[in-house]
PDB file of C-alpha atoms in Angstrom:
ATOM      1  CA  MET K  30    -110.185 -24.969 -58.412  1.00 65.00           C
ATOM      2  CA  MET K  31    -109.780 -21.894 -56.715  1.00 72.00           C
ATOM      3  CA  LYS K  32    -111.919 -22.936 -53.600  1.00 77.00           C
ATOM      4  CA  LYS K  33    -110.213 -25.912 -53.168  1.00 84.00           C
ATOM      5  CA  LYS K  34    -106.530 -23.785 -53.096  1.00 87.00           C
ATOM      6  CA  ARG K  35    -108.320 -21.057 -50.934  1.00 87.00           C
ATOM      7  CA  LYS K  36    -109.307 -24.057 -48.738  1.00 90.00           C
ATOM      8  CA  LYS K  37    -105.801 -25.300 -48.624  1.00 93.00           C
ATOM      9  CA  ASN K  38    -104.337 -22.152 -47.641  1.00 93.00           C
ATOM     10  CA  ILE K  39    -106.778 -20.955 -45.109  1.00 94.00           C
ATOM     11  CA  TYR K  40    -105.992 -24.583 -43.573  1.00 95.00           C
ATOM     12  CA  GLN K  41    -102.332 -23.954 -43.980  1.00 96.00           C
ATOM     13  CA  LEU K  42    -102.367 -20.453 -42.486  1.00 96.00           C
ATOM     14  CA  ALA K  43    -104.580 -22.088 -39.451  1.00 97.00           C
ATOM     15  CA  VAL K  44    -101.857 -24.443 -38.483  1.00 97.00           C
ATOM     16  CA  TRP K  45     -99.008 -22.109 -38.601  1.00 97.00           C
ATOM     17  CA  THR K  46    -100.929 -19.752 -36.410  1.00 96.00           C
ATOM     18  CA  TRP K  47    -102.074 -22.224 -33.831  1.00 97.00           C
ATOM     19  CA  SER K  48     -98.847 -23.975 -33.748  1.00 97.00           C
ATOM     20  CA  TRP K  49     -96.821 -20.191 -33.420  1.00 97.00           C
ATOM     21  CA  VAL K  50     -99.404 -19.694 -30.431  1.00 96.00           C
ATOM     22  CA  ALA K  51     -98.172 -22.784 -29.002  1.00 97.00           C
ATOM     23  CA  THR K  52     -94.784 -22.556 -29.388  1.00 97.00           C
ATOM     24  CA  MET K  53     -94.873 -18.842 -27.788  1.00 96.00           C
ATOM     25  CA  ALA K  54     -96.699 -20.168 -24.537  1.00 96.00           C
ATOM     26  CA  ILE K  55     -94.334 -23.283 -24.367  1.00 97.00           C
ATOM     27  CA  ALA K  56     -91.228 -19.972 -24.843  1.00 97.00           C
ATOM     28  CA  SER K  57     -93.006 -18.171 -22.029  1.00 95.00           C
ATOM     29  CA  PHE K  58     -94.085 -20.370 -19.791  1.00 96.00           C
ATOM     30  CA  GLY K  59     -91.790 -23.099 -20.132  1.00 95.00           C
ATOM     31  CA  PRO K  60     -88.452 -21.626 -18.427  1.00 95.00           C
ATOM     32  CA  LYS K  61     -90.760 -21.233 -14.947  1.00 94.00           C
ATOM     33  CA  TYR K  62     -93.300 -24.317 -15.063  1.00 95.00           C
ATOM     34  CA  ILE K  63     -91.441 -26.934 -17.421  1.00 94.00           C
ATOM     35  CA  TRP K  64     -87.558 -26.986 -17.750  1.00 92.00           C
ATOM     36  CA  ASP K  65     -86.646 -24.735 -14.359  1.00 92.00           C
ATOM     37  CA  ASP K  66     -84.804 -22.003 -16.203  1.00 92.00           C
ATOM     38  CA  ASN K  67     -82.548 -24.068 -18.470  1.00 94.00           C
ATOM     39  CA  ALA K  68     -80.790 -21.595 -20.897  1.00 95.00           C
ATOM     40  CA  VAL K  69     -80.469 -23.831 -23.570  1.00 96.00           C
ATOM     41  CA  LEU K  70     -83.966 -25.083 -23.621  1.00 96.00           C
ATOM     42  CA  THR K  71     -85.205 -21.539 -23.375  1.00 96.00           C
ATOM     43  CA  ALA K  72     -82.890 -20.549 -26.674  1.00 97.00           C
ATOM     44  CA  LEU K  73     -84.158 -23.755 -28.510  1.00 97.00           C
ATOM     45  CA  ALA K  74     -87.771 -22.716 -27.691  1.00 97.00           C
ATOM     46  CA  ILE K  75     -87.669 -19.184 -28.867  1.00 97.00           C
ATOM     47  CA  SER K  76     -85.883 -20.182 -31.810  1.00 98.00           C
ATOM     48  CA  VAL K  77     -88.611 -22.834 -32.793  1.00 98.00           C
ATOM     49  CA  ASN K  78     -91.018 -20.197 -32.185  1.00 98.00           C
ATOM     50  CA  PHE K  79     -89.070 -17.334 -34.053  1.00 98.00           C
ATOM     51  CA  ALA K  80     -89.298 -20.018 -37.124  1.00 98.00           C
ATOM     52  CA  ASN K  81     -92.727 -20.843 -36.889  1.00 97.00           C
ATOM     53  CA  GLY K  82     -93.452 -17.247 -36.868  1.00 97.00           C
ATOM     54  CA  ILE K  83     -91.498 -16.989 -40.147  1.00 98.00           C
ATOM     55  CA  LEU K  84     -93.894 -19.945 -41.473  1.00 97.00           C
ATOM     56  CA  MET K  85     -96.794 -18.197 -40.509  1.00 97.00           C
ATOM     57  CA  ILE K  86     -95.796 -14.801 -42.713  1.00 97.00           C
ATOM     58  CA  ILE K  87     -94.968 -17.017 -45.426  1.00 97.00           C
ATOM     59  CA  ALA K  88     -98.603 -18.870 -45.299  1.00 97.00           C
ATOM     60  CA  ASN K  89     -99.939 -15.368 -44.706  1.00 95.00           C
ATOM     61  CA  ARG K  90     -98.183 -14.139 -48.012  1.00 95.00           C
ATOM     62  CA  LYS K  91     -99.409 -17.116 -49.731  1.00 95.00           C
ATOM     63  CA  PHE K  92    -102.960 -16.847 -48.471  1.00 94.00           C
ATOM     64  CA  VAL K  93    -103.253 -12.673 -49.345  1.00 94.00           C
ATOM     65  CA  ASN K  94    -101.564 -13.611 -53.192  1.00 93.00           C
ATOM     66  CA  ASN K  95    -104.500 -16.094 -53.984  1.00 92.00           C
ATOM     67  CA  LEU K  96    -107.311 -13.775 -52.874  1.00 93.00           C
ATOM     68  CA  ASP K  97    -109.236 -12.137 -55.593  1.00 93.00           C
ATOM     69  CA  GLU K  98    -109.144  -8.742 -56.552  1.00 95.00           C
ATOM     70  CA  LEU K  99    -111.650  -7.527 -54.222  1.00 96.00           C
ATOM     71  CA  GLU K 100    -110.475  -9.582 -51.355  1.00 95.00           C
ATOM     72  CA  ARG K 101    -107.256  -8.459 -51.628  1.00 95.00           C
ATOM     73  CA  LYS K 102    -108.009  -4.928 -51.661  1.00 96.00           C
ATOM     74  CA  ILE K 103    -110.213  -5.137 -48.517  1.00 96.00           C
ATOM     75  CA  HIS K 104    -107.311  -7.031 -47.035  1.00 95.00           C
ATOM     76  CA  LEU K 105    -104.880  -4.351 -48.375  1.00 95.00           C
ATOM     77  CA  GLU K 106    -107.063  -1.384 -46.858  1.00 96.00           C
ATOM     78  CA  SER K 107    -107.451  -3.396 -43.503  1.00 96.00           C
ATOM     79  CA  MET K 108    -103.402  -3.838 -43.464  1.00 95.00           C
ATOM     80  CA  ALA K 109    -102.907  -0.271 -44.375  1.00 97.00           C
ATOM     81  CA  LEU K 110    -105.137   1.130 -41.507  1.00 96.00           C
ATOM     82  CA  THR K 111    -104.056  -1.588 -38.974  1.00 96.00           C
ATOM     83  CA  LEU K 112    -100.397  -0.648 -39.748  1.00 96.00           C
ATOM     84  CA  GLY K 113    -100.952   3.245 -39.436  1.00 97.00           C
ATOM     85  CA  LEU K 114    -102.958   2.898 -36.208  1.00 96.00           C
ATOM     86  CA  ALA K 115    -100.519   0.172 -34.455  1.00 94.00           C
ATOM     87  CA  VAL K 116     -97.430   3.061 -35.047  1.00 95.00           C
ATOM     88  CA  VAL K 117     -99.806   5.870 -34.262  1.00 97.00           C
ATOM     89  CA  VAL K 118    -101.167   4.018 -30.770  1.00 96.00           C
ATOM     90  CA  GLY K 119     -98.169   2.067 -30.274  1.00 95.00           C
ATOM     91  CA  LEU K 120     -95.913   4.990 -29.634  1.00 96.00           C
ATOM     92  CA  SER K 121     -98.735   7.163 -27.912  1.00 96.00           C
ATOM     93  CA  TYR K 122     -98.915   4.014 -25.608  1.00 95.00           C
ATOM     94  CA  SER K 123     -95.376   4.003 -25.317  1.00 94.00           C
ATOM     95  CA  LEU K 124     -94.901   8.125 -24.882  1.00 95.00           C
ATOM     96  CA  LEU K 125     -97.584   7.835 -21.587  1.00 95.00           C
ATOM     97  CA  ASP K 126     -95.178   4.808 -20.169  1.00 94.00           C
ATOM     98  CA  THR K 127     -92.157   6.730 -20.465  1.00 93.00           C
ATOM     99  CA  THR K 128     -93.411  10.531 -19.154  1.00 94.00           C
ATOM    100  CA  ASN K 129     -95.438   8.304 -16.289  1.00 91.00           C
ATOM    101  CA  LEU K 130     -98.620   9.603 -17.280  1.00 92.00           C
ATOM    102  CA  ILE K 131     -99.949   5.636 -16.713  1.00 91.00           C
ATOM    103  CA  GLY K 132     -99.192   3.700 -13.494  1.00 88.00           C
ATOM    104  CA  PHE K 133     -98.066   0.749 -15.451  1.00 89.00           C
ATOM    105  CA  ASP K 134     -95.529  -0.464 -17.708  1.00 90.00           C
ATOM    106  CA  ALA K 135     -96.675  -0.342 -21.421  1.00 90.00           C
ATOM    107  CA  GLU K 136     -96.657  -4.071 -22.505  1.00 91.00           C
ATOM    108  CA  ILE K 137     -96.146  -4.941 -26.278  1.00 91.00           C
ATOM    109  CA  SER K 138     -99.017  -7.859 -25.715  1.00 91.00           C
ATOM    110  CA  ASN K 139    -101.218  -5.145 -25.433  1.00 92.00           C
ATOM    111  CA  LEU K 140    -100.152  -3.530 -28.848  1.00 93.00           C
ATOM    112  CA  VAL K 141    -100.543  -7.055 -30.382  1.00 92.00           C
ATOM    113  CA  LEU K 142    -104.044  -7.358 -29.139  1.00 94.00           C
ATOM    114  CA  PHE K 143    -104.669  -4.201 -30.491  1.00 94.00           C
ATOM    115  CA  PHE K 144    -103.617  -5.289 -33.791  1.00 93.00           C
ATOM    116  CA  GLY K 145    -105.615  -8.039 -34.018  1.00 94.00           C
ATOM    117  CA  ILE K 146    -108.888  -6.431 -32.786  1.00 96.00           C
ATOM    118  CA  THR K 147    -108.139  -3.355 -35.395  1.00 96.00           C
ATOM    119  CA  TYR K 148    -107.659  -5.930 -38.379  1.00 96.00           C
ATOM    120  CA  LEU K 149    -110.582  -7.521 -37.666  1.00 97.00           C
ATOM    121  CA  ILE K 150    -112.907  -4.645 -37.269  1.00 97.00           C
ATOM    122  CA  CYS K 151    -111.387  -3.162 -40.487  1.00 96.00           C
ATOM    123  CA  ILE K 152    -112.267  -6.536 -42.369  1.00 96.00           C
ATOM    124  CA  THR K 153    -115.693  -6.494 -41.186  1.00 97.00           C
ATOM    125  CA  VAL K 154    -116.438  -2.844 -41.982  1.00 96.00           C
ATOM    126  CA  ASN K 155    -114.587  -3.019 -45.541  1.00 94.00           C
ATOM    127  CA  THR K 156    -116.291  -6.262 -46.250  1.00 94.00           C
ATOM    128  CA  ARG K 157    -119.698  -4.900 -45.176  1.00 94.00           C
ATOM    129  CA  ARG K 158    -118.936  -1.775 -47.797  1.00 93.00           C
ATOM    130  CA  TYR K 159    -118.693  -4.119 -50.711  1.00 91.00           C
ATOM    131  CA  ARG K 160    -121.972  -6.148 -50.231  1.00 86.00           C
TER     132      ARG K 160
ATOM    133  CA  MET T   3    -118.055   2.739 -63.963  1.00 89.00           C
ATOM    134  CA  LYS T   4    -121.409   1.370 -65.152  1.00 93.00           C
ATOM    135  CA  ASN T   5    -121.894  -2.284 -66.650  1.00 95.00           C
ATOM    136  CA  LYS T   6    -124.415  -4.655 -67.576  1.00 96.00           C
ATOM    137  CA  LEU T   7    -123.416  -7.651 -66.041  1.00 96.00           C
ATOM    138  CA  LYS T   8    -126.534  -8.359 -64.112  1.00 96.00           C
ATOM    139  CA  VAL T   9    -128.284  -8.109 -67.389  1.00 96.00           C
ATOM    140  CA  LEU T  10    -126.045 -10.570 -69.307  1.00 97.00           C
ATOM    141  CA  ARG T  11    -125.441 -12.878 -66.335  1.00 96.00           C
ATOM    142  CA  ALA T  12    -129.364 -13.247 -66.135  1.00 95.00           C
ATOM    143  CA  GLU T  13    -129.822 -13.624 -69.911  1.00 96.00           C
ATOM    144  CA  ASN T  14    -127.136 -16.556 -69.969  1.00 96.00           C
ATOM    145  CA  SER T  15    -128.749 -18.212 -66.544  1.00 95.00           C
ATOM    146  CA  TYR T  16    -125.805 -17.991 -64.753  1.00 96.00           C
ATOM    147  CA  THR T  17    -126.103 -17.533 -61.137  1.00 96.00           C
ATOM    148  CA  GLN T  18    -123.374 -15.226 -59.398  1.00 96.00           C
ATOM    149  CA  GLU T  19    -121.869 -18.568 -58.058  1.00 95.00           C
ATOM    150  CA  ASP T  20    -121.672 -19.983 -61.696  1.00 95.00           C
ATOM    151  CA  LEU T  21    -120.039 -16.630 -63.042  1.00 96.00           C
ATOM    152  CA  ALA T  22    -117.767 -16.127 -60.034  1.00 95.00           C
ATOM    153  CA  ASP T  23    -116.170 -20.289 -60.540  1.00 93.00           C
ATOM    154  CA  ILE T  24    -116.173 -19.330 -64.483  1.00 95.00           C
ATOM    155  CA  ILE T  25    -114.209 -16.129 -64.236  1.00 94.00           C
ATOM    156  CA  GLY T  26    -112.155 -17.295 -60.978  1.00 92.00           C
ATOM    157  CA  VAL T  27    -112.979 -14.731 -58.543  1.00 94.00           C
ATOM    158  CA  SER T  28    -115.458 -14.762 -55.471  1.00 93.00           C
ATOM    159  CA  ARG T  29    -119.359 -14.488 -55.566  1.00 94.00           C
ATOM    160  CA  GLN T  30    -118.782 -11.199 -53.297  1.00 94.00           C
ATOM    161  CA  THR T  31    -116.800 -10.015 -56.145  1.00 96.00           C
ATOM    162  CA  ILE T  32    -119.314 -10.592 -58.819  1.00 97.00           C
ATOM    163  CA  ASN T  33    -121.759  -9.300 -56.267  1.00 96.00           C
ATOM    164  CA  ALA T  34    -119.838  -6.147 -56.189  1.00 96.00           C
ATOM    165  CA  ILE T  35    -118.934  -5.452 -59.884  1.00 97.00           C
ATOM    166  CA  GLU T  36    -122.893  -5.715 -60.679  1.00 96.00           C
ATOM    167  CA  LYS T  37    -123.646  -3.415 -57.932  1.00 95.00           C
ATOM    168  CA  GLU T  38    -121.166  -0.809 -59.048  1.00 93.00           C
ATOM    169  CA  LYS T  39    -119.399  -0.853 -55.668  1.00 94.00           C
ATOM    170  CA  PHE T  40    -116.327  -1.928 -57.412  1.00 94.00           C
ATOM    171  CA  ASP T  41    -114.618  -1.871 -60.670  1.00 94.00           C
ATOM    172  CA  PRO T  42    -112.754  -5.131 -62.043  1.00 95.00           C
ATOM    173  CA  SER T  43    -109.361  -5.453 -63.062  1.00 95.00           C
ATOM    174  CA  LEU T  44    -108.613  -5.559 -66.857  1.00 95.00           C
ATOM    175  CA  PRO T  45    -107.914  -9.471 -66.835  1.00 95.00           C
ATOM    176  CA  THR T  46    -111.325 -10.007 -65.405  1.00 96.00           C
ATOM    177  CA  ALA T  47    -112.987  -7.742 -67.596  1.00 96.00           C
ATOM    178  CA  PHE T  48    -111.851  -9.202 -70.366  1.00 97.00           C
ATOM    179  CA  ARG T  49    -112.790 -13.251 -69.156  1.00 96.00           C
ATOM    180  CA  ILE T  50    -116.315 -11.671 -68.518  1.00 97.00           C
ATOM    181  CA  SER T  51    -116.141 -10.111 -72.109  1.00 97.00           C
ATOM    182  CA  LYS T  52    -114.790 -13.624 -73.563  1.00 97.00           C
ATOM    183  CA  LEU T  53    -117.637 -15.285 -71.603  1.00 97.00           C
ATOM    184  CA  PHE T  54    -120.039 -13.126 -72.982  1.00 97.00           C
ATOM    185  CA  LYS T  55    -118.700 -12.944 -76.537  1.00 96.00           C
ATOM    186  CA  LEU T  56    -118.988  -9.189 -76.495  1.00 96.00           C
ATOM    187  CA  PRO T  57    -116.424  -6.292 -76.487  1.00 96.00           C
ATOM    188  CA  ILE T  58    -115.490  -4.771 -73.058  1.00 95.00           C
ATOM    189  CA  GLU T  59    -117.309  -1.385 -73.722  1.00 94.00           C
ATOM    190  CA  ALA T  60    -120.383  -3.203 -74.614  1.00 95.00           C
ATOM    191  CA  ILE T  61    -120.568  -4.613 -70.746  1.00 96.00           C
ATOM    192  CA  PHE T  62    -118.588  -1.700 -69.074  1.00 95.00           C
ATOM    193  CA  TYR T  63    -118.848   1.922 -69.739  1.00 91.00           C
ATOM    194  CA  PHE T  64    -117.817   5.416 -68.242  1.00 88.00           C
ATOM    195  CA  GLU T  65    -120.894   7.455 -66.931  1.00 80.00           C
ATOM    196  CA  GLU T  66    -119.556  10.834 -65.426  1.00 73.00           C
ATOM    197  CA  ASN T  67    -121.674  11.637 -62.169  1.00 63.00           C
TER     198      ASN T  67
END
């Protein structure tokens, strides 16, 4: 029962995550390559991506709430570390840009990539700790 | 916290997977409890106690390091 529900939650989370990535790609590249900067279509693509993102968050919440106590602890610890590091590293990265210590603009996409990698490392390390 | 979960599980011929399914947690959680790396929540401790028909304090006990 628990395994079935877990599989369903993982599947739903994967579907919403990948569709969010796809709608993000459409909203990013569509204006230039598909609809020639049409403002209405661009606004529509961004709205669809935003709505998709909200559904992804809801699916993630459902997934986390369905985890058992140890898994939830592992995910919460990982989220806490990721959130803390993201704020600290993100602001330091932004400072490097505003003080012109780096020769390029601080891109939000780099920070998103950092979130993902940090979370993945934290989950791996925490899972090993309880083996 | 110390526990006798591994012994009780072996006495009742349950695998970690069986016990995890009955209690409603993952196999990893059962393994972590047995290795005393993780203390179960009260509802999980009660479910284990009910399954083995033993009081909680007969399965889990506190030992000062």
